[in-house]
Amino acid sequence: MADKSDEENVNIPADNQPENGSEEMTPVSDTDTITQNQEIENMEVHHHPHLHHKPKKWKEYFLEFLMIFLAVTMGFFAENIRENYVEHKSARDYASLLIEDLTTDTVELNSAAHVLNVIITAGDSLGNLLINDPKLNVGGKLYYYEYLSSVRWNFISHDATLQQLKSSGALRYLGDTSLIRKIMNYEESVKIIYLAQSRFEPQKIENWSLVQKVFDQSYFNSLDSLSDIAINLTVNDDRTMRFMNNNYPLLNYDKALWQQLRNWAYSSSRNYRVEIQLFNAARLQAIIAIAALKEEYHLL
């Protein structure tokens, strides 16, 4: 008698057997049966209807234009305000730096004028002594006054801020042309000082070569320790008095050389008087510029 399972296997129709035992039957859904032609037909059938827009009224166009115009204008004004704020702050910072530089210059100009007055007094004193026979003069006084009259002292402006403003184009931040003019007036006065100093410099060099023929440098070296006292003309100081009362010898007593030294002493005094006038004029311009900067930016 055959097994029941064998009967079931025998009754399986041949049409339902898979051709390849490794392949399985995949069920097919209804949606997968839609063909490409049907999809195209659907796309052609479901078209969008043509939409008709009503034309806008001119008031609507004007309102849109007005909104855009106001937005652009407000943006422009906002950017302009921001730039003005940044420039004003930069200008105020630069003004503070300029005031510091100008204030330092006024101190330096006062100091330079004081030193030149000392040099002038020494040059006049030396010239008066050289009128007499060289051998009749006390050597210490001649060395002392020659040492002072030969001091080379030049003024140098603290212009770093101004030069930075000019080179970077930031000078326009200051805005007020009258304020800029005051600052430039000071710069012009400093340039005149530089011209004068450069003009007198060759004369100082020429005179020093002449001094070397008459005076012993070693005695000048001993005066270097008294330089602060000498510049302040405190001739009552004990060390200064001892030096001036010593009859130090000279290298040369030739009257022709002495006459040249005397002429140079007076000429040097005259040149330095001109420089002092230039210093005073520059100091006045600096004070004017400082006052204008403080007033413009409310700086103390």
Short mmCIF file of C-alpha atoms in Angstrom, two decimals:
data_model
loop_
_atom_site.label_atom_id
_atom_site.label_comp_id
_atom_site.label_asym_id
_atom_site.label_seq_id
_atom_site.Cartn_x
_atom_site.Cartn_y
_atom_site.Cartn_z
CA MET A 1 0.00 0.00 0.00
CA ALA A 2 1.40 3.39 -1.04
CA ASP A 3 2.21 6.10 1.57
CA LYS A 4 -0.21 9.01 1.79
CA SER A 5 2.60 11.49 1.15
CA ASP A 6 3.47 9.70 -2.03
CA GLU A 7 -0.12 10.02 -3.21
CA GLU A 8 0.00 13.78 -2.64
CA ASN A 9 3.19 14.04 -4.60
CA VAL A 10 1.67 12.06 -7.44
CA ASN A 11 -1.42 14.27 -7.57
CA ILE A 12 0.56 17.56 -8.01
CA PRO A 13 -0.08 18.79 -11.54
CA ALA A 14 2.96 19.13 -13.69
CA ASP A 15 2.03 22.68 -14.68
CA ASN A 16 2.42 23.90 -11.11
CA GLN A 17 5.93 22.52 -10.68
CA PRO A 18 8.75 25.13 -10.94
CA GLU A 19 11.11 24.74 -13.81
CA ASN A 20 14.09 25.43 -11.60
CA GLY A 21 14.08 24.11 -8.06
CA SER A 22 16.19 27.06 -6.86
CA GLU A 23 13.69 29.70 -8.08
CA GLU A 24 10.64 30.66 -6.10
CA MET A 25 7.32 31.99 -7.37
CA THR A 26 6.94 35.78 -6.79
CA PRO A 27 3.39 36.96 -6.33
CA VAL A 28 2.31 39.69 -8.71
CA SER A 29 0.18 42.57 -7.39
CA ASP A 30 -2.39 44.48 -9.40
CA THR A 31 -0.34 47.71 -9.37
CA ASP A 32 2.63 46.02 -11.02
CA THR A 33 0.49 45.21 -14.04
CA ILE A 34 0.21 48.89 -15.07
CA THR A 35 2.11 49.26 -18.28
CA GLN A 36 4.19 52.19 -19.48
CA ASN A 37 1.54 53.10 -22.03
CA GLN A 38 -1.05 53.39 -19.29
CA GLU A 39 1.27 55.70 -17.31
CA ILE A 40 1.75 57.91 -20.36
CA GLU A 41 -2.00 57.98 -20.93
CA ASN A 42 -2.56 58.98 -17.32
CA MET A 43 0.02 61.78 -17.63
CA GLU A 44 -1.68 63.07 -20.73
CA VAL A 45 -5.13 62.89 -19.17
CA HIS A 46 -4.26 64.61 -15.86
CA HIS A 47 -3.04 67.96 -17.25
CA HIS A 48 -3.20 71.20 -15.25
CA PRO A 49 -5.84 73.66 -16.25
CA HIS A 50 -4.68 77.12 -17.45
CA LEU A 51 -4.87 79.67 -14.61
CA HIS A 52 -5.98 83.19 -15.41
CA HIS A 53 -4.53 85.97 -13.11
CA LYS A 54 -6.25 89.23 -12.69
CA PRO A 55 -3.98 92.26 -13.42
CA LYS A 56 -2.77 94.18 -10.35
CA LYS A 57 -3.93 97.68 -9.74
CA TRP A 58 -1.38 100.48 -10.00
CA LYS A 59 -1.71 101.11 -6.27
CA GLU A 60 -0.42 97.62 -5.57
CA TYR A 61 2.59 98.16 -7.84
CA PHE A 62 3.25 101.50 -6.19
CA LEU A 63 3.04 99.95 -2.72
CA GLU A 64 5.51 97.22 -3.66
CA PHE A 65 7.88 99.81 -5.14
CA LEU A 66 7.54 101.97 -2.05
CA MET A 67 8.35 99.05 0.26
CA ILE A 68 11.45 98.12 -1.75
CA PHE A 69 12.55 101.75 -1.91
CA LEU A 70 12.12 102.20 1.85
CA ALA A 71 14.03 98.98 2.58
CA VAL A 72 16.97 100.03 0.39
CA THR A 73 16.95 103.57 1.78
CA MET A 74 16.86 102.40 5.39
CA GLY A 75 19.72 100.00 4.70
CA PHE A 76 21.72 102.81 3.13
CA PHE A 77 21.12 105.10 6.10
CA ALA A 78 21.96 102.35 8.57
CA GLU A 79 25.27 101.64 6.81
CA ASN A 80 26.02 105.36 6.60
CA ILE A 81 25.36 105.79 10.31
CA ARG A 82 27.62 102.84 11.10
CA GLU A 83 30.44 104.22 8.95
CA ASN A 84 30.08 107.66 10.51
CA TYR A 85 30.25 106.13 13.98
CA VAL A 86 33.38 104.15 13.12
CA GLU A 87 35.06 107.16 11.50
CA HIS A 88 34.17 109.46 14.39
CA LYS A 89 35.56 106.97 16.91
CA SER A 90 38.74 106.57 14.85
CA ALA A 91 39.04 110.35 14.53
CA ARG A 92 38.68 110.77 18.29
CA ASP A 93 41.35 108.13 18.93
CA TYR A 94 43.70 109.77 16.44
CA ALA A 95 42.98 113.17 17.99
CA SER A 96 44.07 111.85 21.39
CA LEU A 97 47.31 110.51 19.89
CA LEU A 98 47.93 113.78 18.06
CA ILE A 99 47.47 115.74 21.28
CA GLU A 100 50.01 113.50 23.02
CA ASP A 101 52.55 114.00 20.21
CA LEU A 102 51.98 117.75 20.06
CA THR A 103 52.22 118.09 23.83
CA THR A 104 55.51 116.18 23.80
CA ASP A 105 56.76 118.47 21.03
CA THR A 106 55.91 121.61 23.00
CA VAL A 107 58.01 120.28 25.90
CA GLU A 108 60.85 119.44 23.51
CA LEU A 109 60.64 122.87 21.87
CA ASN A 110 60.84 124.58 25.26
CA SER A 111 63.82 122.44 26.20
CA ALA A 112 65.53 123.11 22.86
CA ALA A 113 64.99 126.86 23.21
CA HIS A 114 66.50 126.74 26.70
CA VAL A 115 69.58 124.86 25.49
CA LEU A 116 70.06 127.22 22.57
CA ASN A 117 69.89 130.18 24.93
CA VAL A 118 72.69 128.56 26.94
CA ILE A 119 74.71 128.05 23.76
CA ILE A 120 74.09 131.66 22.71
CA THR A 121 75.26 132.99 26.08
CA ALA A 122 78.35 130.80 25.91
CA GLY A 123 79.10 131.87 22.32
CA ASP A 124 78.77 135.56 23.19
CA SER A 125 80.99 135.10 26.26
CA LEU A 126 83.61 133.26 24.20
CA GLY A 127 83.56 135.96 21.51
CA ASN A 128 84.04 138.67 24.15
CA LEU A 129 86.99 136.80 25.68
CA LEU A 130 88.64 136.30 22.31
CA ILE A 131 88.83 140.06 21.74
CA ASN A 132 91.78 140.12 24.13
CA ASP A 133 95.20 138.55 23.71
CA PRO A 134 94.75 134.79 24.04
CA LYS A 135 97.59 134.51 26.53
CA LEU A 136 95.88 136.98 28.84
CA ASN A 137 92.75 134.80 29.19
CA VAL A 138 92.28 132.07 31.77
CA GLY A 139 92.35 128.80 29.89
CA GLY A 140 89.53 127.22 31.93
CA LYS A 141 87.02 129.89 30.89
CA LEU A 142 87.94 129.53 27.25
CA TYR A 143 87.51 125.76 27.36
CA TYR A 144 84.25 126.05 29.27
CA TYR A 145 82.60 128.55 26.90
CA GLU A 146 83.94 126.84 23.79
CA TYR A 147 82.58 123.53 25.05
CA LEU A 148 79.10 124.99 25.53
CA SER A 149 79.06 127.01 22.32
CA SER A 150 79.98 123.89 20.35
CA VAL A 151 77.10 121.79 21.68
CA ARG A 152 75.09 120.37 18.76
CA TRP A 153 71.42 120.26 19.68
CA ASN A 154 68.68 119.59 17.14
CA PHE A 155 64.93 119.38 17.56
CA ILE A 156 63.12 116.27 16.24
CA SER A 157 59.32 116.26 16.11
CA HIS A 158 57.23 113.33 17.38
CA ASP A 159 55.16 113.02 14.21
CA ALA A 160 54.43 109.28 14.03
CA THR A 161 50.66 109.74 14.36
CA LEU A 162 50.49 112.52 11.79
CA GLN A 163 52.56 110.59 9.27
CA GLN A 164 50.34 107.53 9.75
CA LEU A 165 47.23 109.65 9.17
CA LYS A 166 48.70 111.04 5.97
CA SER A 167 50.02 107.76 4.57
CA SER A 168 46.81 105.81 5.29
CA GLY A 169 44.46 108.54 4.07
CA ALA A 170 42.83 108.65 7.51
CA LEU A 171 43.46 112.38 7.84
CA ARG A 172 40.02 112.88 6.29
CA TYR A 173 38.49 111.34 9.42
CA LEU A 174 39.17 114.62 11.20
CA GLY A 175 36.63 116.15 8.83
CA ASP A 176 36.91 119.82 9.71
CA THR A 177 39.20 121.46 7.15
CA SER A 178 40.05 124.31 9.50
CA LEU A 179 41.24 121.78 12.09
CA ILE A 180 43.33 119.97 9.50
CA ARG A 181 44.77 123.30 8.42
CA LYS A 182 45.92 124.05 11.99
CA ILE A 183 47.65 120.68 12.18
CA MET A 184 49.32 121.19 8.81
CA ASN A 185 50.45 124.68 9.85
CA TYR A 186 52.35 123.08 12.70
CA GLU A 187 53.91 120.52 10.36
CA GLU A 188 55.04 123.34 8.04
CA SER A 189 56.67 125.15 10.97
CA VAL A 190 58.57 121.97 11.86
CA LYS A 191 59.79 121.63 8.27
CA ILE A 192 61.18 125.16 8.45
CA ILE A 193 63.05 124.21 11.63
CA TYR A 194 64.52 121.19 9.86
CA LEU A 195 65.66 123.36 6.96
CA ALA A 196 67.38 125.78 9.32
CA GLN A 197 69.07 123.00 11.25
CA SER A 198 70.35 121.34 8.07
CA ARG A 199 71.62 124.70 6.83
CA PHE A 200 73.60 125.41 10.01
CA GLU A 201 74.97 121.88 10.39
CA PRO A 202 77.88 122.28 7.91
CA GLN A 203 78.98 125.43 9.78
CA LYS A 204 79.09 123.50 13.06
CA ILE A 205 81.25 120.81 11.48
CA GLU A 206 83.60 123.42 9.99
CA ASN A 207 83.91 125.18 13.32
CA TRP A 208 84.67 121.96 15.18
CA SER A 209 87.59 121.21 12.86
CA LEU A 210 88.87 124.68 13.70
CA VAL A 211 88.41 124.10 17.43
CA GLN A 212 90.57 120.96 17.22
CA LYS A 213 93.51 123.12 16.12
CA VAL A 214 93.34 125.34 19.18
CA PHE A 215 91.85 123.35 22.10
CA ASP A 216 93.02 120.13 23.72
CA GLN A 217 90.24 117.52 23.48
CA SER A 218 91.22 115.92 26.81
CA TYR A 219 89.98 118.97 28.72
CA PHE A 220 86.68 118.83 26.88
CA ASN A 221 86.35 115.21 28.00
CA SER A 222 86.61 116.29 31.63
CA LEU A 223 83.67 118.66 31.01
CA ASP A 224 81.43 115.79 29.92
CA SER A 225 80.84 114.92 33.58
CA LEU A 226 79.62 118.48 34.10
CA SER A 227 77.34 118.53 31.08
CA ASP A 228 74.09 118.81 33.07
CA ILE A 229 75.54 121.58 35.19
CA ALA A 230 76.94 123.32 32.16
CA ILE A 231 73.65 123.21 30.25
CA ASN A 232 71.90 124.81 33.22
CA LEU A 233 74.64 127.45 33.48
CA THR A 234 75.07 126.97 37.21
CA VAL A 235 78.54 128.50 37.16
CA ASN A 236 78.42 128.87 40.94
CA ASP A 237 78.79 125.12 41.28
CA ASP A 238 82.11 124.31 42.98
CA ARG A 239 83.29 121.88 40.30
CA THR A 240 82.43 124.32 37.53
CA MET A 241 84.19 127.18 39.28
CA ARG A 242 87.32 125.08 39.85
CA PHE A 243 87.43 124.13 36.19
CA MET A 244 86.92 127.69 34.95
CA ASN A 245 89.64 129.08 37.24
CA ASN A 246 92.27 126.61 36.02
CA ASN A 247 94.56 128.05 33.41
CA TYR A 248 94.54 125.07 31.03
CA PRO A 249 96.98 125.42 28.14
CA LEU A 250 95.91 125.76 24.52
CA LEU A 251 97.40 124.01 21.51
CA ASN A 252 97.75 127.15 19.43
CA TYR A 253 97.88 130.88 20.19
CA ASP A 254 97.81 132.03 16.60
CA LYS A 255 95.81 135.28 16.41
CA ALA A 256 94.38 134.44 12.98
CA LEU A 257 92.84 131.21 14.32
CA TRP A 258 91.53 133.06 17.32
CA GLN A 259 89.88 135.61 15.07
CA GLN A 260 88.15 132.82 13.13
CA LEU A 261 86.91 131.27 16.37
CA ARG A 262 85.63 134.65 17.51
CA ASN A 263 83.75 135.23 14.26
CA TRP A 264 82.25 131.78 14.44
CA ALA A 265 81.13 132.27 18.06
CA TYR A 266 79.18 135.40 17.15
CA SER A 267 77.82 133.82 13.94
CA SER A 268 76.72 130.74 15.85
CA SER A 269 74.87 132.87 18.40
CA ARG A 270 73.08 134.70 15.60
CA ASN A 271 72.03 131.43 13.93
CA TYR A 272 70.73 130.01 17.17
CA ARG A 273 68.68 133.13 17.83
CA VAL A 274 66.96 132.49 14.50
CA GLU A 275 66.29 128.89 15.51
CA ILE A 276 64.78 129.99 18.81
CA GLN A 277 62.34 132.20 16.93
CA LEU A 278 61.40 129.21 14.78
CA PHE A 279 60.97 127.08 17.90
CA ASN A 280 58.66 129.64 19.46
CA ALA A 281 56.60 129.91 16.27
CA ALA A 282 56.25 126.12 16.04
CA ARG A 283 55.32 125.87 19.71
CA LEU A 284 52.55 128.44 19.16
CA GLN A 285 51.20 126.44 16.20
CA ALA A 286 51.27 123.28 18.32
CA ILE A 287 49.31 124.97 21.11
CA ILE A 288 46.71 126.19 18.59
CA ALA A 289 46.34 122.69 17.12
CA ILE A 290 46.03 121.11 20.57
CA ALA A 291 43.29 123.55 21.59
CA ALA A 292 41.37 122.93 18.34
CA LEU A 293 41.58 119.13 18.74
CA LYS A 294 40.37 119.29 22.33
CA GLU A 295 37.47 121.54 21.40
CA GLU A 296 36.43 119.46 18.40
CA TYR A 297 36.42 116.12 20.23
CA HIS A 298 35.68 117.34 23.77
CA LEU A 299 38.98 116.03 25.14
CA LEU A 300 40.42 117.22 28.40
#
